[in-house]
Amino acid sequence: MDVLLNYTGHTDPGGAAIRRDLDRLSISKVSVGEMDNNAYLLVCKASNEALLVDAAAEPTRLADLIGATDERPDLRHLVTTHRHADHWQALGAIAGMFEPRLIAHPLDAPELPAPMDEFVEDGDTIAFGEIELEVVHLRGHTPGSVALLYRGEDRPHLFTGDSLFPGGPGKTWSAEDNEQLITDLEERVFDRLGDDTWFYPGHGDDSTLGAERPHLSEWKSRGW
C-alpha cells in the first residue's frame, strides 16, 4: 500500500494511506469500505508495538498497511470505538491474522462479532510500548462509544470515532442522546483540552478543537 508522508488529514476511499510522524508515535490513516471509514494504525517508535483503531473493512488493505516484512509493527491491540457494524467488518479477520488484544467499552461489546479481551471505561489507559492512550467515554452516538487521547509532545491527539466530526457531534437517535453527547463533548473534551488538539474522526477529514469550539452554542441551539 502506498503511504504518503505529507499528512493533511484527508484520505480518499481506496486511495493511499497517509502518515504523521511524531517524536515517539507514528499515526497512519486509511479510508476503507463503502462508507469511507477511517482506520488508524498507531506505532510506538521505540518498541515497534502497534495499536489499530477500528478494523472497519477491507482486511487485506489493513494488513497491507501493517505490512508483511520482518520489520512490520507488532500489532498488540485493536480498539473498536463503538458497536456500529461499519466499524468492525474486518475485526474478525484482523484478529485472526495478527492476534491482537481486542478492546471495547462493555456497553457496546456484546454487539461486536468477537469476544473482547479487555473492557475499558472512562479514564482508563491503554499502553503499548512506551505510548499511553487515555480512554474518554462519550455517550450518545452509542452507549459505549469511546475516544482515545494521546498527549503528544507537540499537541494532544484525539481519536473520536463517530462522536465528533468537523461540523458537529455524531448522529444520535433521540433528543436525550443528542443532549448527552453534546454534554460529554463539552465536559470531557472541550473543557479539558486546548484549541491545538487535533482530532481524528471515524469518517472523513480531521480537524482541531479550535476550529470547532466557536460552534458549540450552535450545536446546542439546533437541537436534535
PDB file of C-alpha atoms in Angstrom:
ATOM      1  CA  MET A   1       0.000   0.000   0.000  1.00  0.00           C
ATOM      2  CA  ASP A   2       1.223   3.480  -0.846  1.00  0.00           C
ATOM      3  CA  VAL A   3       1.742   5.686   2.190  1.00  0.00           C
ATOM      4  CA  LEU A   4       2.040   9.449   1.754  1.00  0.00           C
ATOM      5  CA  LEU A   5       4.113  11.313   4.324  1.00  0.00           C
ATOM      6  CA  ASN A   6       2.597  14.770   3.788  1.00  0.00           C
ATOM      7  CA  TYR A   7      -0.137  14.376   6.390  1.00  0.00           C
ATOM      8  CA  THR A   8      -3.143  16.591   5.697  1.00  0.00           C
ATOM      9  CA  GLY A   9      -5.935  14.706   7.460  1.00  0.00           C
ATOM     10  CA  HIS A  10      -7.620  13.838   4.146  1.00  0.00           C
ATOM     11  CA  THR A  11      -7.695  10.379   2.583  1.00  0.00           C
ATOM     12  CA  ASP A  12      -9.637   9.066  -0.395  1.00  0.00           C
ATOM     13  CA  PRO A  13     -11.606   5.780  -0.374  1.00  0.00           C
ATOM     14  CA  GLY A  14      -9.418   3.158  -1.986  1.00  0.00           C
ATOM     15  CA  GLY A  15      -6.515   5.590  -2.112  1.00  0.00           C
ATOM     16  CA  ALA A  16      -3.150   5.839  -0.416  1.00  0.00           C
ATOM     17  CA  ALA A  17      -2.724   5.919   3.330  1.00  0.00           C
ATOM     18  CA  ILE A  18      -1.216   8.999   4.972  1.00  0.00           C
ATOM     19  CA  ARG A  19       1.251   9.028   7.848  1.00  0.00           C
ATOM     20  CA  ARG A  20       2.125  11.573  10.518  1.00  0.00           C
ATOM     21  CA  ASP A  21       5.405  11.066  12.373  1.00  0.00           C
ATOM     22  CA  LEU A  22       5.607  12.459  15.898  1.00  0.00           C
ATOM     23  CA  ASP A  23       8.641  12.148  18.143  1.00  0.00           C
ATOM     24  CA  ARG A  24       7.504   8.920  19.785  1.00  0.00           C
ATOM     25  CA  LEU A  25       4.485   7.828  17.734  1.00  0.00           C
ATOM     26  CA  SER A  26       3.580   7.391  14.088  1.00  0.00           C
ATOM     27  CA  ILE A  27      -0.059   7.713  13.020  1.00  0.00           C
ATOM     28  CA  SER A  28      -1.231   6.175   9.748  1.00  0.00           C
ATOM     29  CA  LYS A  29      -4.728   6.846   8.412  1.00  0.00           C
ATOM     30  CA  VAL A  30      -6.512   4.931   5.670  1.00  0.00           C
ATOM     31  CA  SER A  31     -10.063   5.053   4.316  1.00  0.00           C
ATOM     32  CA  VAL A  32     -11.732   1.667   3.876  1.00  0.00           C
ATOM     33  CA  GLY A  33     -15.164   0.348   2.921  1.00  0.00           C
ATOM     34  CA  GLU A  34     -18.193   1.804   1.191  1.00  0.00           C
ATOM     35  CA  MET A  35     -18.843   4.345   3.955  1.00  0.00           C
ATOM     36  CA  ASP A  36     -15.400   5.988   3.855  1.00  0.00           C
ATOM     37  CA  ASN A  37     -14.462   4.629   7.265  1.00  0.00           C
ATOM     38  CA  ASN A  38     -11.172   5.686   8.758  1.00  0.00           C
ATOM     39  CA  ALA A  39      -8.838   3.170  10.355  1.00  0.00           C
ATOM     40  CA  TYR A  40      -5.789   4.381  12.262  1.00  0.00           C
ATOM     41  CA  LEU A  41      -2.575   2.442  12.868  1.00  0.00           C
ATOM     42  CA  LEU A  42      -0.580   3.829  15.795  1.00  0.00           C
ATOM     43  CA  VAL A  43       3.012   2.625  16.155  1.00  0.00           C
ATOM     44  CA  CYS A  44       5.335   3.230  19.100  1.00  0.00           C
ATOM     45  CA  LYS A  45       8.670   4.163  17.544  1.00  0.00           C
ATOM     46  CA  ALA A  46      10.734   2.893  20.466  1.00  0.00           C
ATOM     47  CA  SER A  47       9.273  -0.631  20.587  1.00  0.00           C
ATOM     48  CA  ASN A  48       7.589  -1.044  17.165  1.00  0.00           C
ATOM     49  CA  GLU A  49       4.446  -2.172  19.009  1.00  0.00           C
ATOM     50  CA  ALA A  50       1.195  -1.032  17.430  1.00  0.00           C
ATOM     51  CA  LEU A  51      -2.463  -0.411  18.107  1.00  0.00           C
ATOM     52  CA  LEU A  52      -5.230  -0.304  15.479  1.00  0.00           C
ATOM     53  CA  VAL A  53      -8.268   1.940  15.927  1.00  0.00           C
ATOM     54  CA  ASP A  54     -11.314   0.383  14.192  1.00  0.00           C
ATOM     55  CA  ALA A  55     -10.816  -2.593  11.883  1.00  0.00           C
ATOM     56  CA  ALA A  56     -13.655  -1.173   9.836  1.00  0.00           C
ATOM     57  CA  ALA A  57     -13.477  -3.023   6.493  1.00  0.00           C
ATOM     58  CA  GLU A  58     -11.161  -4.397   3.794  1.00  0.00           C
ATOM     59  CA  PRO A  59      -8.917  -6.596   5.941  1.00  0.00           C
ATOM     60  CA  THR A  60      -6.448  -7.130   3.093  1.00  0.00           C
ATOM     61  CA  ARG A  61      -5.804  -3.396   2.808  1.00  0.00           C
ATOM     62  CA  LEU A  62      -5.465  -3.096   6.578  1.00  0.00           C
ATOM     63  CA  ALA A  63      -2.999  -5.981   6.595  1.00  0.00           C
ATOM     64  CA  ASP A  64      -1.057  -4.263   3.796  1.00  0.00           C
ATOM     65  CA  LEU A  65      -0.896  -1.121   5.917  1.00  0.00           C
ATOM     66  CA  ILE A  66       0.557  -3.099   8.815  1.00  0.00           C
ATOM     67  CA  GLY A  67       2.979  -4.799   6.434  1.00  0.00           C
ATOM     68  CA  ALA A  68       4.408  -8.266   5.797  1.00  0.00           C
ATOM     69  CA  THR A  69       8.163  -7.915   6.359  1.00  0.00           C
ATOM     70  CA  ASP A  70      10.085  -8.876   9.469  1.00  0.00           C
ATOM     71  CA  GLU A  71      10.236  -5.173  10.343  1.00  0.00           C
ATOM     72  CA  ARG A  72       6.476  -4.718  10.354  1.00  0.00           C
ATOM     73  CA  PRO A  73       4.903  -3.330  13.530  1.00  0.00           C
ATOM     74  CA  ASP A  74       3.799  -5.840  16.160  1.00  0.00           C
ATOM     75  CA  LEU A  75       0.025  -5.285  16.377  1.00  0.00           C
ATOM     76  CA  ARG A  76      -0.680  -5.775  20.090  1.00  0.00           C
ATOM     77  CA  HIS A  77      -4.079  -4.058  20.496  1.00  0.00           C
ATOM     78  CA  LEU A  78      -7.211  -3.438  18.444  1.00  0.00           C
ATOM     79  CA  VAL A  79      -9.706  -0.913  19.815  1.00  0.00           C
ATOM     80  CA  THR A  80     -13.250  -0.721  18.438  1.00  0.00           C
ATOM     81  CA  THR A  81     -14.618   2.757  19.142  1.00  0.00           C
ATOM     82  CA  HIS A  82     -18.267   1.673  19.063  1.00  0.00           C
ATOM     83  CA  ARG A  83     -20.655  -1.083  18.063  1.00  0.00           C
ATOM     84  CA  HIS A  84     -21.927   0.078  14.652  1.00  0.00           C
ATOM     85  CA  ALA A  85     -21.210  -2.549  12.020  1.00  0.00           C
ATOM     86  CA  ASP A  86     -19.349  -0.296   9.609  1.00  0.00           C
ATOM     87  CA  HIS A  87     -16.585  -0.014  12.220  1.00  0.00           C
ATOM     88  CA  TRP A  88     -15.899  -3.721  12.716  1.00  0.00           C
ATOM     89  CA  GLN A  89     -16.364  -5.547   9.396  1.00  0.00           C
ATOM     90  CA  ALA A  90     -12.679  -6.546   9.364  1.00  0.00           C
ATOM     91  CA  LEU A  91     -12.336  -7.190  13.084  1.00  0.00           C
ATOM     92  CA  GLY A  92     -12.546 -10.982  12.908  1.00  0.00           C
ATOM     93  CA  ALA A  93     -10.116 -11.247  10.003  1.00  0.00           C
ATOM     94  CA  ILE A  94      -7.535  -8.915  11.532  1.00  0.00           C
ATOM     95  CA  ALA A  95      -7.873 -10.684  14.878  1.00  0.00           C
ATOM     96  CA  GLY A  96      -7.219 -13.995  13.150  1.00  0.00           C
ATOM     97  CA  MET A  97      -4.202 -12.718  11.239  1.00  0.00           C
ATOM     98  CA  PHE A  98      -2.411 -10.804  13.985  1.00  0.00           C
ATOM     99  CA  GLU A  99      -3.977 -11.977  17.290  1.00  0.00           C
ATOM    100  CA  PRO A 100      -4.100  -8.542  18.933  1.00  0.00           C
ATOM    101  CA  ARG A 101      -5.789  -7.902  22.250  1.00  0.00           C
ATOM    102  CA  LEU A 102      -9.384  -6.854  21.434  1.00  0.00           C
ATOM    103  CA  ILE A 103     -10.685  -3.865  23.394  1.00  0.00           C
ATOM    104  CA  ALA A 104     -14.020  -2.029  23.647  1.00  0.00           C
ATOM    105  CA  HIS A 105     -16.372  -0.448  26.157  1.00  0.00           C
ATOM    106  CA  PRO A 106     -18.552  -3.057  27.936  1.00  0.00           C
ATOM    107  CA  LEU A 107     -21.829  -1.380  26.879  1.00  0.00           C
ATOM    108  CA  ASP A 108     -21.061  -1.872  23.178  1.00  0.00           C
ATOM    109  CA  ALA A 109     -19.012  -5.081  23.339  1.00  0.00           C
ATOM    110  CA  PRO A 110     -21.968  -7.540  23.243  1.00  0.00           C
ATOM    111  CA  GLU A 111     -22.821  -6.442  19.687  1.00  0.00           C
ATOM    112  CA  LEU A 112     -19.304  -6.916  18.333  1.00  0.00           C
ATOM    113  CA  PRO A 113     -18.553 -10.045  16.254  1.00  0.00           C
ATOM    114  CA  ALA A 114     -15.832 -11.411  18.529  1.00  0.00           C
ATOM    115  CA  PRO A 115     -15.382 -11.621  22.298  1.00  0.00           C
ATOM    116  CA  MET A 116     -13.318  -8.808  23.756  1.00  0.00           C
ATOM    117  CA  ASP A 117     -10.152  -9.473  25.746  1.00  0.00           C
ATOM    118  CA  GLU A 118     -10.432  -6.244  27.688  1.00  0.00           C
ATOM    119  CA  PHE A 119     -13.128  -3.729  28.610  1.00  0.00           C
ATOM    120  CA  VAL A 120     -12.299  -0.066  29.136  1.00  0.00           C
ATOM    121  CA  GLU A 121     -14.151   2.705  30.951  1.00  0.00           C
ATOM    122  CA  ASP A 122     -13.782   6.476  31.060  1.00  0.00           C
ATOM    123  CA  GLY A 123     -10.390   7.437  32.466  1.00  0.00           C
ATOM    124  CA  ASP A 124      -8.696   4.093  31.816  1.00  0.00           C
ATOM    125  CA  THR A 125      -5.401   3.927  29.920  1.00  0.00           C
ATOM    126  CA  ILE A 126      -4.223   1.598  27.162  1.00  0.00           C
ATOM    127  CA  ALA A 127      -0.457   1.138  26.865  1.00  0.00           C
ATOM    128  CA  PHE A 128       1.599  -0.243  24.008  1.00  0.00           C
ATOM    129  CA  GLY A 129       5.358   0.108  24.044  1.00  0.00           C
ATOM    130  CA  GLU A 130       6.107   3.498  25.578  1.00  0.00           C
ATOM    131  CA  ILE A 131       2.785   5.012  24.464  1.00  0.00           C
ATOM    132  CA  GLU A 132      -0.269   5.556  26.659  1.00  0.00           C
ATOM    133  CA  LEU A 133      -3.745   6.406  25.398  1.00  0.00           C
ATOM    134  CA  GLU A 134      -6.434   7.751  27.706  1.00  0.00           C
ATOM    135  CA  VAL A 135      -9.988   6.459  27.245  1.00  0.00           C
ATOM    136  CA  VAL A 136     -12.761   9.054  27.032  1.00  0.00           C
ATOM    137  CA  HIS A 137     -16.299   7.637  27.235  1.00  0.00           C
ATOM    138  CA  LEU A 138     -18.635   9.747  25.071  1.00  0.00           C
ATOM    139  CA  ARG A 139     -22.245   8.658  25.473  1.00  0.00           C
ATOM    140  CA  GLY A 140     -24.882   9.377  22.849  1.00  0.00           C
ATOM    141  CA  HIS A 141     -23.908   8.050  19.430  1.00  0.00           C
ATOM    142  CA  THR A 142     -23.966   4.645  21.097  1.00  0.00           C
ATOM    143  CA  PRO A 143     -23.996   3.844  24.830  1.00  0.00           C
ATOM    144  CA  GLY A 144     -20.386   2.641  24.778  1.00  0.00           C
ATOM    145  CA  SER A 145     -18.676   4.965  22.302  1.00  0.00           C
ATOM    146  CA  VAL A 146     -15.107   5.827  23.272  1.00  0.00           C
ATOM    147  CA  ALA A 147     -12.454   8.274  22.124  1.00  0.00           C
ATOM    148  CA  LEU A 148      -8.717   7.756  22.621  1.00  0.00           C
ATOM    149  CA  LEU A 149      -6.422  10.587  23.696  1.00  0.00           C
ATOM    150  CA  TYR A 150      -2.668  10.726  23.123  1.00  0.00           C
ATOM    151  CA  ARG A 151      -0.983  13.620  24.905  1.00  0.00           C
ATOM    152  CA  GLY A 152       1.732  14.185  22.341  1.00  0.00           C
ATOM    153  CA  GLU A 153       4.878  16.234  22.680  1.00  0.00           C
ATOM    154  CA  ASP A 154       3.563  18.692  20.099  1.00  0.00           C
ATOM    155  CA  ARG A 155      -0.148  18.750  20.990  1.00  0.00           C
ATOM    156  CA  PRO A 156      -2.952  16.409  22.112  1.00  0.00           C
ATOM    157  CA  HIS A 157      -4.197  13.929  19.501  1.00  0.00           C
ATOM    158  CA  LEU A 158      -7.758  12.598  19.912  1.00  0.00           C
ATOM    159  CA  PHE A 159      -9.347   9.705  18.018  1.00  0.00           C
ATOM    160  CA  THR A 160     -13.071  10.381  18.254  1.00  0.00           C
ATOM    161  CA  GLY A 161     -14.817   7.539  16.402  1.00  0.00           C
ATOM    162  CA  ASP A 162     -18.261   8.780  15.356  1.00  0.00           C
ATOM    163  CA  SER A 163     -18.745  11.045  18.377  1.00  0.00           C
ATOM    164  CA  LEU A 164     -17.176  14.196  16.929  1.00  0.00           C
ATOM    165  CA  PHE A 165     -16.693  15.371  13.349  1.00  0.00           C
ATOM    166  CA  PRO A 166     -15.762  18.651  11.692  1.00  0.00           C
ATOM    167  CA  GLY A 167     -19.086  20.462  11.920  1.00  0.00           C
ATOM    168  CA  GLY A 168     -20.554  18.825  14.985  1.00  0.00           C
ATOM    169  CA  PRO A 169     -21.308  15.761  17.077  1.00  0.00           C
ATOM    170  CA  GLY A 170     -22.085  12.386  15.573  1.00  0.00           C
ATOM    171  CA  LYS A 171     -25.578  11.196  14.742  1.00  0.00           C
ATOM    172  CA  THR A 172     -27.942  10.405  17.598  1.00  0.00           C
ATOM    173  CA  TRP A 173     -31.386   8.848  17.645  1.00  0.00           C
ATOM    174  CA  SER A 174     -33.184  10.896  20.302  1.00  0.00           C
ATOM    175  CA  ALA A 175     -33.132  14.368  21.805  1.00  0.00           C
ATOM    176  CA  GLU A 176     -31.884  12.856  25.066  1.00  0.00           C
ATOM    177  CA  ASP A 177     -28.974  11.115  23.334  1.00  0.00           C
ATOM    178  CA  ASN A 178     -28.081  14.292  21.471  1.00  0.00           C
ATOM    179  CA  GLU A 179     -28.052  16.304  24.697  1.00  0.00           C
ATOM    180  CA  GLN A 180     -25.949  13.638  26.399  1.00  0.00           C
ATOM    181  CA  LEU A 181     -23.376  13.596  23.602  1.00  0.00           C
ATOM    182  CA  ILE A 182     -23.022  17.373  23.486  1.00  0.00           C
ATOM    183  CA  THR A 183     -22.687  17.468  27.284  1.00  0.00           C
ATOM    184  CA  ASP A 184     -19.991  14.788  27.249  1.00  0.00           C
ATOM    185  CA  LEU A 185     -18.141  16.512  24.415  1.00  0.00           C
ATOM    186  CA  GLU A 186     -18.221  19.794  26.286  1.00  0.00           C
ATOM    187  CA  GLU A 187     -17.251  18.425  29.716  1.00  0.00           C
ATOM    188  CA  ARG A 188     -14.883  15.619  28.723  1.00  0.00           C
ATOM    189  CA  VAL A 189     -13.281  17.069  25.592  1.00  0.00           C
ATOM    190  CA  PHE A 190     -13.616  20.831  25.056  1.00  0.00           C
ATOM    191  CA  ASP A 191     -13.342  21.796  28.746  1.00  0.00           C
ATOM    192  CA  ARG A 192     -10.246  19.646  29.234  1.00  0.00           C
ATOM    193  CA  LEU A 193      -8.279  20.091  26.014  1.00  0.00           C
ATOM    194  CA  GLY A 194      -6.885  23.098  24.213  1.00  0.00           C
ATOM    195  CA  ASP A 195      -7.633  24.512  20.793  1.00  0.00           C
ATOM    196  CA  ASP A 196      -4.495  22.947  19.308  1.00  0.00           C
ATOM    197  CA  THR A 197      -5.893  19.434  19.916  1.00  0.00           C
ATOM    198  CA  TRP A 198      -6.024  17.585  16.608  1.00  0.00           C
ATOM    199  CA  PHE A 199      -8.875  15.117  16.298  1.00  0.00           C
ATOM    200  CA  TYR A 200      -9.245  12.140  14.004  1.00  0.00           C
ATOM    201  CA  PRO A 201     -12.859  11.097  13.300  1.00  0.00           C
ATOM    202  CA  GLY A 202     -14.334   7.791  12.169  1.00  0.00           C
ATOM    203  CA  HIS A 203     -15.177   9.135   8.705  1.00  0.00           C
ATOM    204  CA  GLY A 204     -13.833  11.939   6.556  1.00  0.00           C
ATOM    205  CA  ASP A 205     -11.298  14.648   7.275  1.00  0.00           C
ATOM    206  CA  ASP A 206      -9.595  15.624  10.521  1.00  0.00           C
ATOM    207  CA  SER A 207      -9.996  18.938  12.341  1.00  0.00           C
ATOM    208  CA  THR A 208      -8.923  20.724  15.526  1.00  0.00           C
ATOM    209  CA  LEU A 209     -10.890  21.604  18.636  1.00  0.00           C
ATOM    210  CA  GLY A 210     -10.073  25.244  17.982  1.00  0.00           C
ATOM    211  CA  ALA A 211     -11.852  25.114  14.627  1.00  0.00           C
ATOM    212  CA  GLU A 212     -14.962  23.580  16.198  1.00  0.00           C
ATOM    213  CA  ARG A 213     -15.134  25.322  19.595  1.00  0.00           C
ATOM    214  CA  PRO A 214     -16.835  28.529  18.314  1.00  0.00           C
ATOM    215  CA  HIS A 215     -19.765  26.416  17.127  1.00  0.00           C
ATOM    216  CA  LEU A 216     -20.606  24.683  20.426  1.00  0.00           C
ATOM    217  CA  SER A 217     -23.510  27.053  21.115  1.00  0.00           C
ATOM    218  CA  GLU A 218     -24.868  26.424  17.609  1.00  0.00           C
ATOM    219  CA  TRP A 219     -24.798  22.678  18.206  1.00  0.00           C
ATOM    220  CA  LYS A 220     -26.769  23.164  21.407  1.00  0.00           C
ATOM    221  CA  SER A 221     -29.335  25.504  19.904  1.00  0.00           C
ATOM    222  CA  ARG A 222     -30.043  23.497  16.785  1.00  0.00           C
ATOM    223  CA  GLY A 223     -31.043  20.520  18.924  1.00  0.00           C
ATOM    224  CA  TRP A 224     -31.749  17.084  17.609  1.00  0.00           C
TER     225      TRP A 224
END
